[in-house]
Tab-separated table of C-alpha atoms and ligand atoms in Angstrom:
chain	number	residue	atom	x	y	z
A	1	UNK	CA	63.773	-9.134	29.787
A	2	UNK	CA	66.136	-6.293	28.440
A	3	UNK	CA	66.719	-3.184	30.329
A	4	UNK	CA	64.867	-0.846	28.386
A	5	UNK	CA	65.172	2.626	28.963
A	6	UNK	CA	62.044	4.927	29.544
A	7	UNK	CA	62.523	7.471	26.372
A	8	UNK	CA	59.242	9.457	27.140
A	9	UNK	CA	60.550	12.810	26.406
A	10	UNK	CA	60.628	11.294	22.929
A	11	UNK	CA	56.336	10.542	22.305
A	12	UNK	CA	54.251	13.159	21.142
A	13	UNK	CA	53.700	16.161	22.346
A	14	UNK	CA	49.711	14.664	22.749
A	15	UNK	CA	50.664	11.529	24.728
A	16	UNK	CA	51.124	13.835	27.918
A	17	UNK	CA	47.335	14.368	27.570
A	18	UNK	CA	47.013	10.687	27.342
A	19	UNK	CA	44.765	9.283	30.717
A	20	UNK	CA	44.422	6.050	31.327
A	21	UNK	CA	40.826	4.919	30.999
A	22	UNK	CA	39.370	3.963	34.422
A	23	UNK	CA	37.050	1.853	33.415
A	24	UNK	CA	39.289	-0.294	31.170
A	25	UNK	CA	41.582	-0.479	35.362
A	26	UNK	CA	38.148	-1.540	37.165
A	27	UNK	CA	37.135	-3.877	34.068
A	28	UNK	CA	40.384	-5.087	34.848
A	29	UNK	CA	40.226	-5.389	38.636
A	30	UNK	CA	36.400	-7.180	38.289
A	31	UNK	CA	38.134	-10.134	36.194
A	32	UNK	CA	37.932	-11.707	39.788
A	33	UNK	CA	35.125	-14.319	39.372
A	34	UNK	CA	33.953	-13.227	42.713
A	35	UNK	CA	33.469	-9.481	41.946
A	36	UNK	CA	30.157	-8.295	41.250
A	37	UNK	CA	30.012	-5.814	38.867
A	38	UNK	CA	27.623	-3.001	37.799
A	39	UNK	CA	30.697	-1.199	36.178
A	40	UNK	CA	30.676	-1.874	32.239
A	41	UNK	CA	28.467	-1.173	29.700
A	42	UNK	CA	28.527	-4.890	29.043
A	43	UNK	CA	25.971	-7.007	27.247
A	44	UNK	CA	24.257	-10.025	29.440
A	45	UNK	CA	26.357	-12.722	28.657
A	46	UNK	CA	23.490	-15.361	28.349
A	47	UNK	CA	21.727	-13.247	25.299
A	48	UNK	CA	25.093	-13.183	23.441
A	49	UNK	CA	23.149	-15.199	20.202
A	50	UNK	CA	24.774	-18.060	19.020
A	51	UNK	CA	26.544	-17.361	15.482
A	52	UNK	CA	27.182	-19.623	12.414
A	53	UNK	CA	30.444	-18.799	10.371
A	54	UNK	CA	30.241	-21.761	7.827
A	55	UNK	CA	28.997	-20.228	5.344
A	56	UNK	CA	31.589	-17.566	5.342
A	57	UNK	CA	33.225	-17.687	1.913
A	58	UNK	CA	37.143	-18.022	1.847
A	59	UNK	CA	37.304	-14.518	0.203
A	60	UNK	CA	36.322	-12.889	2.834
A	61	UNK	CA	40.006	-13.279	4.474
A	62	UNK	CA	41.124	-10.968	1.881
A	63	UNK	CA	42.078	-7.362	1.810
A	64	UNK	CA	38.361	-5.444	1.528
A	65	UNK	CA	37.348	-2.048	0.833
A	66	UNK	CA	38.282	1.020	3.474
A	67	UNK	CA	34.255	2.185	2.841
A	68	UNK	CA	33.238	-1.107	4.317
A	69	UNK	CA	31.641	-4.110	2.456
A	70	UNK	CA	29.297	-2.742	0.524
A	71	UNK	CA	26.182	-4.824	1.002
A	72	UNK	CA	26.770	-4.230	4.466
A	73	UNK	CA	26.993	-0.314	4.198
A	74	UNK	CA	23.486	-0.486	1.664
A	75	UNK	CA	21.467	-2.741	4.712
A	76	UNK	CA	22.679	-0.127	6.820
A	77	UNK	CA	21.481	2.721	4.963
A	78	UNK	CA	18.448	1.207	4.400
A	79	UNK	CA	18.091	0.562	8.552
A	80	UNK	CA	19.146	4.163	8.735
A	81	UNK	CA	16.535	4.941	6.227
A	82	UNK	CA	13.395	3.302	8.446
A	83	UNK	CA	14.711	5.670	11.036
A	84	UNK	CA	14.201	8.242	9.503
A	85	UNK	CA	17.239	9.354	8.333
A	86	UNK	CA	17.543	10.042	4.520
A	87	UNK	CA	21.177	8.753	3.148
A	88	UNK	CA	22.675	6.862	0.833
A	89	UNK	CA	24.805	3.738	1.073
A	90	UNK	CA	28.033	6.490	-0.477
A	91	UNK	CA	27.448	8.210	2.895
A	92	UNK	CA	27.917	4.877	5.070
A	93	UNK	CA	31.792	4.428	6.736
A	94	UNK	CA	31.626	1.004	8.210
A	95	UNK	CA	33.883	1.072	11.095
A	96	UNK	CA	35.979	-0.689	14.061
A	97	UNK	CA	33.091	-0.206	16.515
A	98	UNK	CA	31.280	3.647	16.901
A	99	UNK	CA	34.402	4.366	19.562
A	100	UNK	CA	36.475	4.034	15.795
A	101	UNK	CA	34.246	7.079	14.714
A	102	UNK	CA	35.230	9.718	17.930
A	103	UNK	CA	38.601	8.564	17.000
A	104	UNK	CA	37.694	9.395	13.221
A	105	UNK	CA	36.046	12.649	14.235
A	106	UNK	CA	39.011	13.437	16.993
A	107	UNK	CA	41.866	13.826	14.002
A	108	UNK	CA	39.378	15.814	11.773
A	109	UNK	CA	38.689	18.431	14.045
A	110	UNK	CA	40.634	18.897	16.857
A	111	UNK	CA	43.949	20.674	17.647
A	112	UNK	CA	45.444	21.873	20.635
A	113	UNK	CA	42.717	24.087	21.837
A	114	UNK	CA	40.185	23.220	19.882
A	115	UNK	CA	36.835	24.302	21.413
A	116	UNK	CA	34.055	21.005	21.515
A	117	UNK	CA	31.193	21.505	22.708
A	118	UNK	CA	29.548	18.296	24.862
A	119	UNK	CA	26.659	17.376	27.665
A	120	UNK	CA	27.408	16.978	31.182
A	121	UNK	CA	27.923	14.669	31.703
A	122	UNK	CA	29.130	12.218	28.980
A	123	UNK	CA	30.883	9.444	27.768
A	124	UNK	CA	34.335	9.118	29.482
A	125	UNK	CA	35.798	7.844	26.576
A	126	UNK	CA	34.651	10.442	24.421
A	127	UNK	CA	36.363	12.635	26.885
A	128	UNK	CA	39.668	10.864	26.711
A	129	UNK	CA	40.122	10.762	23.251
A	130	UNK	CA	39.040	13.966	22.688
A	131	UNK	CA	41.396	15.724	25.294
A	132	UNK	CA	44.440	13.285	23.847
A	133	UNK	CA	43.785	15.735	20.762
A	134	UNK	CA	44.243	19.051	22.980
A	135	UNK	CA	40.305	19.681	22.752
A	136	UNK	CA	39.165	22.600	24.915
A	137	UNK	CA	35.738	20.495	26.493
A	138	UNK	CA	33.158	23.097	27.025
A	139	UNK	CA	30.150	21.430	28.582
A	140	UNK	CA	26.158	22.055	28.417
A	141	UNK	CA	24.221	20.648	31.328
A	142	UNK	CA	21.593	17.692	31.368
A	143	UNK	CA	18.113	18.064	32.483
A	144	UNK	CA	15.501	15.207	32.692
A	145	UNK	CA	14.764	15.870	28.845
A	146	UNK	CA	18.062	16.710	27.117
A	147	UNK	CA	20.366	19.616	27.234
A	148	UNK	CA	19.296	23.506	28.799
A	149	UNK	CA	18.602	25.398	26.243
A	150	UNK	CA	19.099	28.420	27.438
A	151	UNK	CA	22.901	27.632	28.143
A	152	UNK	CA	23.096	25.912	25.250
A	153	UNK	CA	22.174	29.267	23.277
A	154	UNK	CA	24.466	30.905	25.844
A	155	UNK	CA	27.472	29.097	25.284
A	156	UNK	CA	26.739	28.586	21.028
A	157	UNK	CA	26.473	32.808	21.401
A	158	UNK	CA	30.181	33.024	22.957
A	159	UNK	CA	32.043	30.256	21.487
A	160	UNK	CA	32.723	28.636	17.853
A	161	UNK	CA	33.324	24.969	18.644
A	162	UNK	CA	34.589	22.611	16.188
A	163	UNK	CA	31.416	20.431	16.974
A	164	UNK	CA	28.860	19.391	19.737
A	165	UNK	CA	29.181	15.675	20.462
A	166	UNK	CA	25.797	14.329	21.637
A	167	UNK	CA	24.148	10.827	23.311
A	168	UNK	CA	20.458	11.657	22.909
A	169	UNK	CA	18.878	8.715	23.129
A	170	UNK	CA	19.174	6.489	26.519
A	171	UNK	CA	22.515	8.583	27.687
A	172	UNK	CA	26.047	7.059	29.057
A	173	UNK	CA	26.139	7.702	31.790
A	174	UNK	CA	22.659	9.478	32.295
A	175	UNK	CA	20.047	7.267	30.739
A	176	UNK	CA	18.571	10.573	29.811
A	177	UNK	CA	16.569	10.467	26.569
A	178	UNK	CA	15.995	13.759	24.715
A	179	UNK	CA	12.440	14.459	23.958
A	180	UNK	CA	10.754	15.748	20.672
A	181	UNK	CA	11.146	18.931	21.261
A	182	UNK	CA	14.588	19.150	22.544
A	183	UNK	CA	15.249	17.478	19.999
A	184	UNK	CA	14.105	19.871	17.329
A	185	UNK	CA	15.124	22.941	19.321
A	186	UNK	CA	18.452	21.431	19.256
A	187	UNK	CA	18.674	20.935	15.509
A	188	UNK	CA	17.406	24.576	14.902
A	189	UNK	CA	20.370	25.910	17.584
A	190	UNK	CA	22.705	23.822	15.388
A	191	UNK	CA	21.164	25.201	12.091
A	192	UNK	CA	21.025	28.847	13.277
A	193	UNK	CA	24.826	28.894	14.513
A	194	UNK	CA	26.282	26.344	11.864
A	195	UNK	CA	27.836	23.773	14.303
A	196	UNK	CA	28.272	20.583	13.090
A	197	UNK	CA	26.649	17.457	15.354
A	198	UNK	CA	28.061	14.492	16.278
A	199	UNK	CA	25.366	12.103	17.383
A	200	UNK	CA	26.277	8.590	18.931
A	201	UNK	CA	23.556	6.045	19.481
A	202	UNK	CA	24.458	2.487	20.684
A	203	UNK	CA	21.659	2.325	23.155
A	204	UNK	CA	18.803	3.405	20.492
A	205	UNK	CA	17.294	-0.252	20.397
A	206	UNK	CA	17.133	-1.154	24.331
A	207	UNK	CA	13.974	0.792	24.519
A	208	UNK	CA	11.885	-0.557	27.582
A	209	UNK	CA	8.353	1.670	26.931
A	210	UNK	CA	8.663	1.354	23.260
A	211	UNK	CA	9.637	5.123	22.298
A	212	UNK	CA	11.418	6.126	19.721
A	213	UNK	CA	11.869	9.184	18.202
A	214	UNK	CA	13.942	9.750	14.960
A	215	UNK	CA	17.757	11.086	15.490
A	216	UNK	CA	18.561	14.870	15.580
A	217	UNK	CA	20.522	14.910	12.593
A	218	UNK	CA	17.820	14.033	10.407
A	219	UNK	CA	16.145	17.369	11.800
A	220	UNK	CA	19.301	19.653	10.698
A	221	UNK	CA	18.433	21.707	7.375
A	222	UNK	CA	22.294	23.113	7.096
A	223	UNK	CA	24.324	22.134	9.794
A	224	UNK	CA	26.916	19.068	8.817
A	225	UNK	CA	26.530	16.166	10.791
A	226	UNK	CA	28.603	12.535	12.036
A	227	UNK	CA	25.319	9.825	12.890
A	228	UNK	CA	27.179	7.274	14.259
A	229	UNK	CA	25.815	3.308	15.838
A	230	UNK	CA	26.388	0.018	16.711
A	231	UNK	CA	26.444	-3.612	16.791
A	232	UNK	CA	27.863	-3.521	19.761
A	233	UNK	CA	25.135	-3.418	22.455
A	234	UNK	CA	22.747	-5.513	20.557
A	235	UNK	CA	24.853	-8.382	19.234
A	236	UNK	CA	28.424	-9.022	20.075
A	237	UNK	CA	30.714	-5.910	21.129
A	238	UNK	CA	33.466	-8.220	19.861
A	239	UNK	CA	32.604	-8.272	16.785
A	240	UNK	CA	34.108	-4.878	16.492
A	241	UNK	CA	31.452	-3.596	13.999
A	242	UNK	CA	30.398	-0.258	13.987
A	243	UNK	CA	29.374	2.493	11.370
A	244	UNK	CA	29.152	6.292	10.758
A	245	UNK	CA	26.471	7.874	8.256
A	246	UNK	CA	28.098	11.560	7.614
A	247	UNK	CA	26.740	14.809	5.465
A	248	UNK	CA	28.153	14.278	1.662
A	249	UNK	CA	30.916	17.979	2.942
A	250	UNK	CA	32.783	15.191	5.602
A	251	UNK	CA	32.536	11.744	4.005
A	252	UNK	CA	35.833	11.921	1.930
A	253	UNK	CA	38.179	13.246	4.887
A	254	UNK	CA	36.332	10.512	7.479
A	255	UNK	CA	37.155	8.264	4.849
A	256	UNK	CA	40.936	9.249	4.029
A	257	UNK	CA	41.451	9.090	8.260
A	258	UNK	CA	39.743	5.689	8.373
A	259	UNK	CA	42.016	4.433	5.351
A	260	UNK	CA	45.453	5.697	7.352
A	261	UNK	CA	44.291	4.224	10.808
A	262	UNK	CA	43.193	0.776	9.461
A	263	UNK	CA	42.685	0.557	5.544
A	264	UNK	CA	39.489	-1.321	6.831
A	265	UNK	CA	37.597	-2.764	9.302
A	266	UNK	CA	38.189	-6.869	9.905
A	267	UNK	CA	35.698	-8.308	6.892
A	268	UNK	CA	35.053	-11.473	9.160
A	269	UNK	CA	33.331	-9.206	11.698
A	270	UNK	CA	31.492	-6.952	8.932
A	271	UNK	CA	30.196	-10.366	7.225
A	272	UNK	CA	28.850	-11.990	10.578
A	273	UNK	CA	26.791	-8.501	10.822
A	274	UNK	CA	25.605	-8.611	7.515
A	275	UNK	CA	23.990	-11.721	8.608
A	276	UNK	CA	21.854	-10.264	11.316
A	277	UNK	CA	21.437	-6.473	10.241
A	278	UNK	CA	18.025	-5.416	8.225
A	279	UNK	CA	16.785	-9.425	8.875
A	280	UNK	CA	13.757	-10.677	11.004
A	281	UNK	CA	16.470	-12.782	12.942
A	282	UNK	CA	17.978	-9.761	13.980
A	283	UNK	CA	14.485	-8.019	14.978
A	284	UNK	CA	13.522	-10.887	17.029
A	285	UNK	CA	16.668	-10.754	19.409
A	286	UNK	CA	16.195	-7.726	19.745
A	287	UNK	CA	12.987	-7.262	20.812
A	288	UNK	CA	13.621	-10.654	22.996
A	289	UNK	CA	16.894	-8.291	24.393
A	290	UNK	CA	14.688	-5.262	25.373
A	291	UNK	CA	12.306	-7.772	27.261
A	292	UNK	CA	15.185	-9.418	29.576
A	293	UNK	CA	17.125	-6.074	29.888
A	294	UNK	CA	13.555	-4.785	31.378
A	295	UNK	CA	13.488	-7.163	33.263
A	296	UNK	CA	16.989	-6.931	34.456
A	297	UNK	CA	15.919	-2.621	34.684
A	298	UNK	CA	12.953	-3.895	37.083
A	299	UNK	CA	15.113	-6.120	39.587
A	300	UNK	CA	17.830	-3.412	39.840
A	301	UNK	CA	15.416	-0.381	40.615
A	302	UNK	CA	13.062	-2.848	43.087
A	303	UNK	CA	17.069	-3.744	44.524
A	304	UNK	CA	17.640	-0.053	44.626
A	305	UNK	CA	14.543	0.826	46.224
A	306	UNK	CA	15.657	-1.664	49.251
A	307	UNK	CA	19.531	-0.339	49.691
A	308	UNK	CA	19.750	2.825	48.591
A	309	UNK	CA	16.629	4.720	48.928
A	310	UNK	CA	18.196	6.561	51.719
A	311	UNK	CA	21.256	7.474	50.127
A	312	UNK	CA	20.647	8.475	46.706
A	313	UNK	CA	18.305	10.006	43.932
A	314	UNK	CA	17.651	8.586	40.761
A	315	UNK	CA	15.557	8.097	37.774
A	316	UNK	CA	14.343	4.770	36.272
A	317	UNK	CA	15.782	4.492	33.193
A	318	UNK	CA	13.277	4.146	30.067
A	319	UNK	CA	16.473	2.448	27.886
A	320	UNK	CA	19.844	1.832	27.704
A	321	UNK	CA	22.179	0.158	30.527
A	322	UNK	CA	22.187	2.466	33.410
A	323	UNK	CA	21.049	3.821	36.492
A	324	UNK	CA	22.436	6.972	37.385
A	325	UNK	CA	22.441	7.903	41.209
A	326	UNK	CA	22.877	10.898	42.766
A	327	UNK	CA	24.072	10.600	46.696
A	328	UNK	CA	22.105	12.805	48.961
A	329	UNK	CA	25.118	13.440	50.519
A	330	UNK	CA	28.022	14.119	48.178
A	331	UNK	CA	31.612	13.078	48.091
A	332	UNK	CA	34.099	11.968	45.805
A	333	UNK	CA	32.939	8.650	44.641
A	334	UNK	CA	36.469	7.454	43.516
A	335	UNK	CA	37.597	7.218	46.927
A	336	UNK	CA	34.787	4.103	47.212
A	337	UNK	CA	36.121	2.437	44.676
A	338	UNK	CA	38.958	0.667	46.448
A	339	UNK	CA	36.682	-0.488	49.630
A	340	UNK	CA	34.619	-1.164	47.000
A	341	UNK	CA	36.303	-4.088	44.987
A	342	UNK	CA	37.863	-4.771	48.636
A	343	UNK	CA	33.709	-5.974	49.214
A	344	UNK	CA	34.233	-7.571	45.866
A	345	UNK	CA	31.978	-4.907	44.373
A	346	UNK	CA	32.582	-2.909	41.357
A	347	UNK	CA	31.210	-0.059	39.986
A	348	UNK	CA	31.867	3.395	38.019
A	349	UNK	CA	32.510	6.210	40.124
A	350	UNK	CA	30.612	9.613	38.425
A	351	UNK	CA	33.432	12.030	38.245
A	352	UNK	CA	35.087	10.924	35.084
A	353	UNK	CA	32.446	11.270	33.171
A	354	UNK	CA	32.965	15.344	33.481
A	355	UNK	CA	35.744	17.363	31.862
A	356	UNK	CA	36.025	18.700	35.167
A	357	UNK	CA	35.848	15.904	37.776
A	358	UNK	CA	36.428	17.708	41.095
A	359	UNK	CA	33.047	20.446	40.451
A	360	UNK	CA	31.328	17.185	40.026
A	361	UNK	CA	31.100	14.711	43.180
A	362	UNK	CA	28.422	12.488	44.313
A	363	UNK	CA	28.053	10.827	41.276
A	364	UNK	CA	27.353	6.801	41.149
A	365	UNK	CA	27.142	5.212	37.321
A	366	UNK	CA	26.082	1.494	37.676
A	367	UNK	CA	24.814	-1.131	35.054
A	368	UNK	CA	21.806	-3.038	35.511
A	369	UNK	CA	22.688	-6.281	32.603
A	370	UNK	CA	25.603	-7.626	33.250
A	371	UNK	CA	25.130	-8.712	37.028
A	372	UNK	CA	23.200	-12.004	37.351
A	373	UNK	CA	20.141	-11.723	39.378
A	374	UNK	CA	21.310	-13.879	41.683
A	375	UNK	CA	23.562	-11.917	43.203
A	376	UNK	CA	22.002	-8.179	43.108
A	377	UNK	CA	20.849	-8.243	45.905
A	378	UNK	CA	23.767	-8.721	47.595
A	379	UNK	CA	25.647	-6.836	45.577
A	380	UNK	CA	24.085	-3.585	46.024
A	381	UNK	CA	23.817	-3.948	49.977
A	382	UNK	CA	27.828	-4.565	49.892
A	383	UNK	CA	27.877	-1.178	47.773
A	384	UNK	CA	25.668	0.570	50.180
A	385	UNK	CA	27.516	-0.295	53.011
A	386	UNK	CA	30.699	1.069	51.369
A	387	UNK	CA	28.824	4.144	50.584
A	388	UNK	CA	27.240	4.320	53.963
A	389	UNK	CA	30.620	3.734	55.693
A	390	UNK	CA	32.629	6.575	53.828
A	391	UNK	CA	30.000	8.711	55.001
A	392	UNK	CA	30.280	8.126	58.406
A	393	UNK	CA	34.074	8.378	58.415
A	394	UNK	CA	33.357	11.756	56.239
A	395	UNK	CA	31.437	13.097	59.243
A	396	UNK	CA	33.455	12.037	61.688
B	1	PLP	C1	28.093	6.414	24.161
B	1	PLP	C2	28.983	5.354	23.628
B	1	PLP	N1	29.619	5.555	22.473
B	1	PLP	C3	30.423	4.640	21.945
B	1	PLP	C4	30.645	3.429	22.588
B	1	PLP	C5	31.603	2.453	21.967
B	1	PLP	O1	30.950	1.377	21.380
B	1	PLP	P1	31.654	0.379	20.395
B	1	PLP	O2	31.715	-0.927	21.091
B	1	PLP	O3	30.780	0.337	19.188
B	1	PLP	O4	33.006	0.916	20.062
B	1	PLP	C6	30.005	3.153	23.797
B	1	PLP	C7	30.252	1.892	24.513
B	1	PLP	O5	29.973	1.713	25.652
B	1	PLP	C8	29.148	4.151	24.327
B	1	PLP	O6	28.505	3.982	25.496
């Protein structure tokens, strides 16, 4: 290996901003076969569906368009359509997963002090990539049914973000699921103070009591807006295959930043979804996902129940891929983490997903479908203990 000399002082000014993502370092550290893990937000393995590339024609392996392949962004549309969404096929970006979109979204809005506003708390890797840019994260806290409104109205009344990023339906981290009329009184905040939404929904389709309720953007009358999804959670995340459905105003700069990151997203990936999306194929595993994810939800929270009823407060999710706890007794879960995967157990300590992680301890994110029942059990007792030990020493 050559001696190569550590020239930091020449990256960008941004790449001091730059944190590593701690889930990608425990992803990394549960690799052991041994480790059980309720860190990712990882699909079940076993309902990965078996996919058929023969029929893949040869010109696929060619250069494609930066929009996306067009059939692809029309099924979309139309999907986006049923939801209750009105848009057009010209409004549909097809990208490199919906984590291609805050990147997108990132280098359209956001300088060095850029005001954003988001929930708390929220997707840590909506937080990195939006502090890399120099954004200014002003936060709006969670309740059982979506944001407060009264802070929202608060904060919308002192600042001028760039835009809110929301999660509204089955939340990372929360599992919190905005109802009807959050939603709406959302949209009319948004309308009344001209802030443009960013709404990101990969967990819309795990829906365990059937609920659904038709995205906030399609509720704005004036207010620009980013809808952005997923075939990531209810197909193959590596695929890479994600899409954005933006307000006619944003379409041709999301499209000029998507052409200079990646002229376009792989057309292998974007043909294999065209084969599920808008199909009966593709509504069938689905509905046979949200049936073994429930069940999956109904052993964790009956697991729960037996090893951490003492500890920690939480509610059963209704969707998604999480429980979030709350310890009775708060400290800073990081400082589990390494007992933790010592116990072979991983998990995803709460604090990062705030822009300010120290005001926020006692915090416990953990999936419920990637673990096999098998070992749950075990598994959350070996996390319990850990928890139940740093206490102790905490007192002591
Ligand atoms: C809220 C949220 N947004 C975006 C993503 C990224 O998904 P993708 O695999 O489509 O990039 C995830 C993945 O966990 C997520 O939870």
């Amino acid at each position: 290996m050559p001696g190569y000399r550590v020239t930091s002082m020449a990256f960008s000014e941004r790449v001091s901003r730059l944190k590593s993502s701690l889930i990608r370092e425990i992803l990394a550290a549960a690799q052991r076969p041994q480790v059980m893990s309720f860190a990712g937000g990882l699909p079940a393995e076993v309902m990965l569906p078996k996919v058929d590339w023969t029929d893949m024609p040869l010109s696929i392996g060619q250069y494609g368009m930066s929009e996306g392949e067009p059939a692809l962004r029309e099924a979309l549309a139309a999907e986006a359509r049923r939801l209750g969404l009105q848009c057009e096929a010209s409004q549909v970006l097809v990208v490199s997963g919906s984590q291609q979109t805050l990147d997108l979204a990132a280098k359209l809005y956001i300088d060095k002090g850029t005001e954003v506003f988001l929930e708390a708390p929220t997707y840590l890797a909506a937080l990195q990539i939006f502090q890399l840019f120099g954004a200014d994260c002003i936060t709006v806290p969670l309740e059982a049914d979506g944001p407060d409104l009264v802070q929202l109205r608060t904060r919308l009344a002192q600042h001028r973000p760039a835009f809110i990023y929301l999660i509204p339906t089955f939340q990372n981290p929360s599992a919190v699921r905005y109802s009807e009329a959050k939603r709406d009184a959302v949209a009319a905040l948004l309308d009344e103070f001209g802030v443009t939404l960013i709404e990101d929904e990969p967990y819309r389709e795990l829906t365990f009591d059937g609920g659904s309720a038709t995205p906030i953007v399609s509720r704005l009358k004036t207010a620009s807006w980013i809808y952005t999804g997923t075939v990531s959670k209810t197909l193959m995340p590596g695929l890479r295959v994600g899409y954005l459905i933006a307000s006619p105003d944003l379409f041709p700069h999301l499209l000029k930043l998507k052409q200079s990151a990646d002229l376009h997203t792989n057309r292998v990936g974007q043909w294999q979804a065209l084969q599920w999306i808008g199909n009966e194929r593709y509504r069938q595993h689905r509905s046979e996902l949200r049936e073994f994810y429930r069940g999956r939800r109904d052993a964790f929270q009956a697991a729960l129940q037996t090893h951490f009823a003492d500890l920690a407060d939480w509610n059963e999710p209704q969707g998604g891929l999480f429980f979030w706890l709350r310890l009775k007794q708060p400290l800073d879960t990081r400082t589990l983490l390494n007992d933790a995967l010592a116990n072979d157990v991983a998990f995803m300590p709460g604090e990062p997903f705030f822009p300010e992680p120290d005001k926020h301890h006692g915090y416990l994110r953990l999936n419920f479908s990637h673990i096999e029942p098998a070992r749950l059990d075990e598994g959350l007792k070996r996390l319990a203990a850990v928890v139940r030990q740093a206490q102790i020493d905490k007192a002591a």
